[in-house]
Amino acid sequence: MERRSEAEFPAMAKITMAQAMEAALAAVPGQVLKAELDDEKGFLLYEIKVVTADKTIMKVKVDAGDGKVLATEQDK
């Protein structure tokens, strides 16, 4: 599969970054530190870093197609 240009990602995403951040915060309450739209193994997803109340940084992956939270993990 050819690597798509990052400039095309926003047009390909079915949900907005704001909607992705909302989904991430519903899964992991806190404050958004960073959000980006990325291509991971051919799937378009948002990677949202959230700082929780206890100062833990969590990485939340949100499907850019349907807004489902795919994974949450503690950032190293």
mmCIF file of C-alpha atoms in Angstrom, residues 12-27 37 44-46 48 60-71:
data_model
loop_
_atom_site.group_PDB
_atom_site.id
_atom_site.type_symbol
_atom_site.label_atom_id
_atom_site.label_comp_id
_atom_site.label_asym_id
_atom_site.label_seq_id
_atom_site.Cartn_x
_atom_site.Cartn_y
_atom_site.Cartn_z
ATOM 1 C CA MET A 12 -10.082 11.410 4.780
ATOM 2 C CA ALA A 13 -11.084 11.514 8.464
ATOM 3 C CA LYS A 14 -14.789 11.024 9.097
ATOM 4 C CA ILE A 15 -14.700 12.701 12.517
ATOM 5 C CA THR A 16 -13.052 15.974 13.540
ATOM 6 C CA MET A 17 -10.127 16.334 15.914
ATOM 7 C CA ALA A 18 -12.527 17.938 18.423
ATOM 8 C CA GLN A 19 -14.773 14.847 18.271
ATOM 9 C CA ALA A 20 -11.722 12.592 18.708
ATOM 10 C CA MET A 21 -10.586 14.587 21.739
ATOM 11 C CA GLU A 22 -14.097 14.316 23.215
ATOM 12 C CA ALA A 23 -14.015 10.514 22.781
ATOM 13 C CA ALA A 24 -10.525 10.323 24.312
ATOM 14 C CA LEU A 25 -11.569 12.398 27.342
ATOM 15 C CA ALA A 26 -14.663 10.224 27.814
ATOM 16 C CA ALA A 27 -12.353 7.186 28.010
ATOM 17 C CA LEU A 37 -3.975 12.526 13.064
ATOM 18 C CA LEU A 44 -6.263 6.535 9.923
ATOM 19 C CA LEU A 45 -6.483 7.331 13.608
ATOM 20 C CA TYR A 46 -6.131 10.144 16.076
ATOM 21 C CA ILE A 48 -4.492 11.902 21.760
ATOM 22 C CA VAL A 60 -5.550 7.257 23.582
ATOM 23 C CA LYS A 61 -6.009 6.002 20.008
ATOM 24 C CA VAL A 62 -9.308 6.967 18.384
ATOM 25 C CA ASP A 63 -10.544 5.624 15.032
ATOM 26 C CA ALA A 64 -10.789 8.557 12.593
ATOM 27 C CA GLY A 65 -13.627 6.753 10.810
ATOM 28 C CA ASP A 66 -16.133 6.112 13.569
ATOM 29 C CA GLY A 67 -14.757 7.794 16.709
ATOM 30 C CA LYS A 68 -14.325 4.534 18.633
ATOM 31 C CA VAL A 69 -11.541 4.410 21.214
ATOM 32 C CA LEU A 70 -9.233 1.652 19.963
ATOM 33 C CA ALA A 71 -6.633 1.617 22.735
#
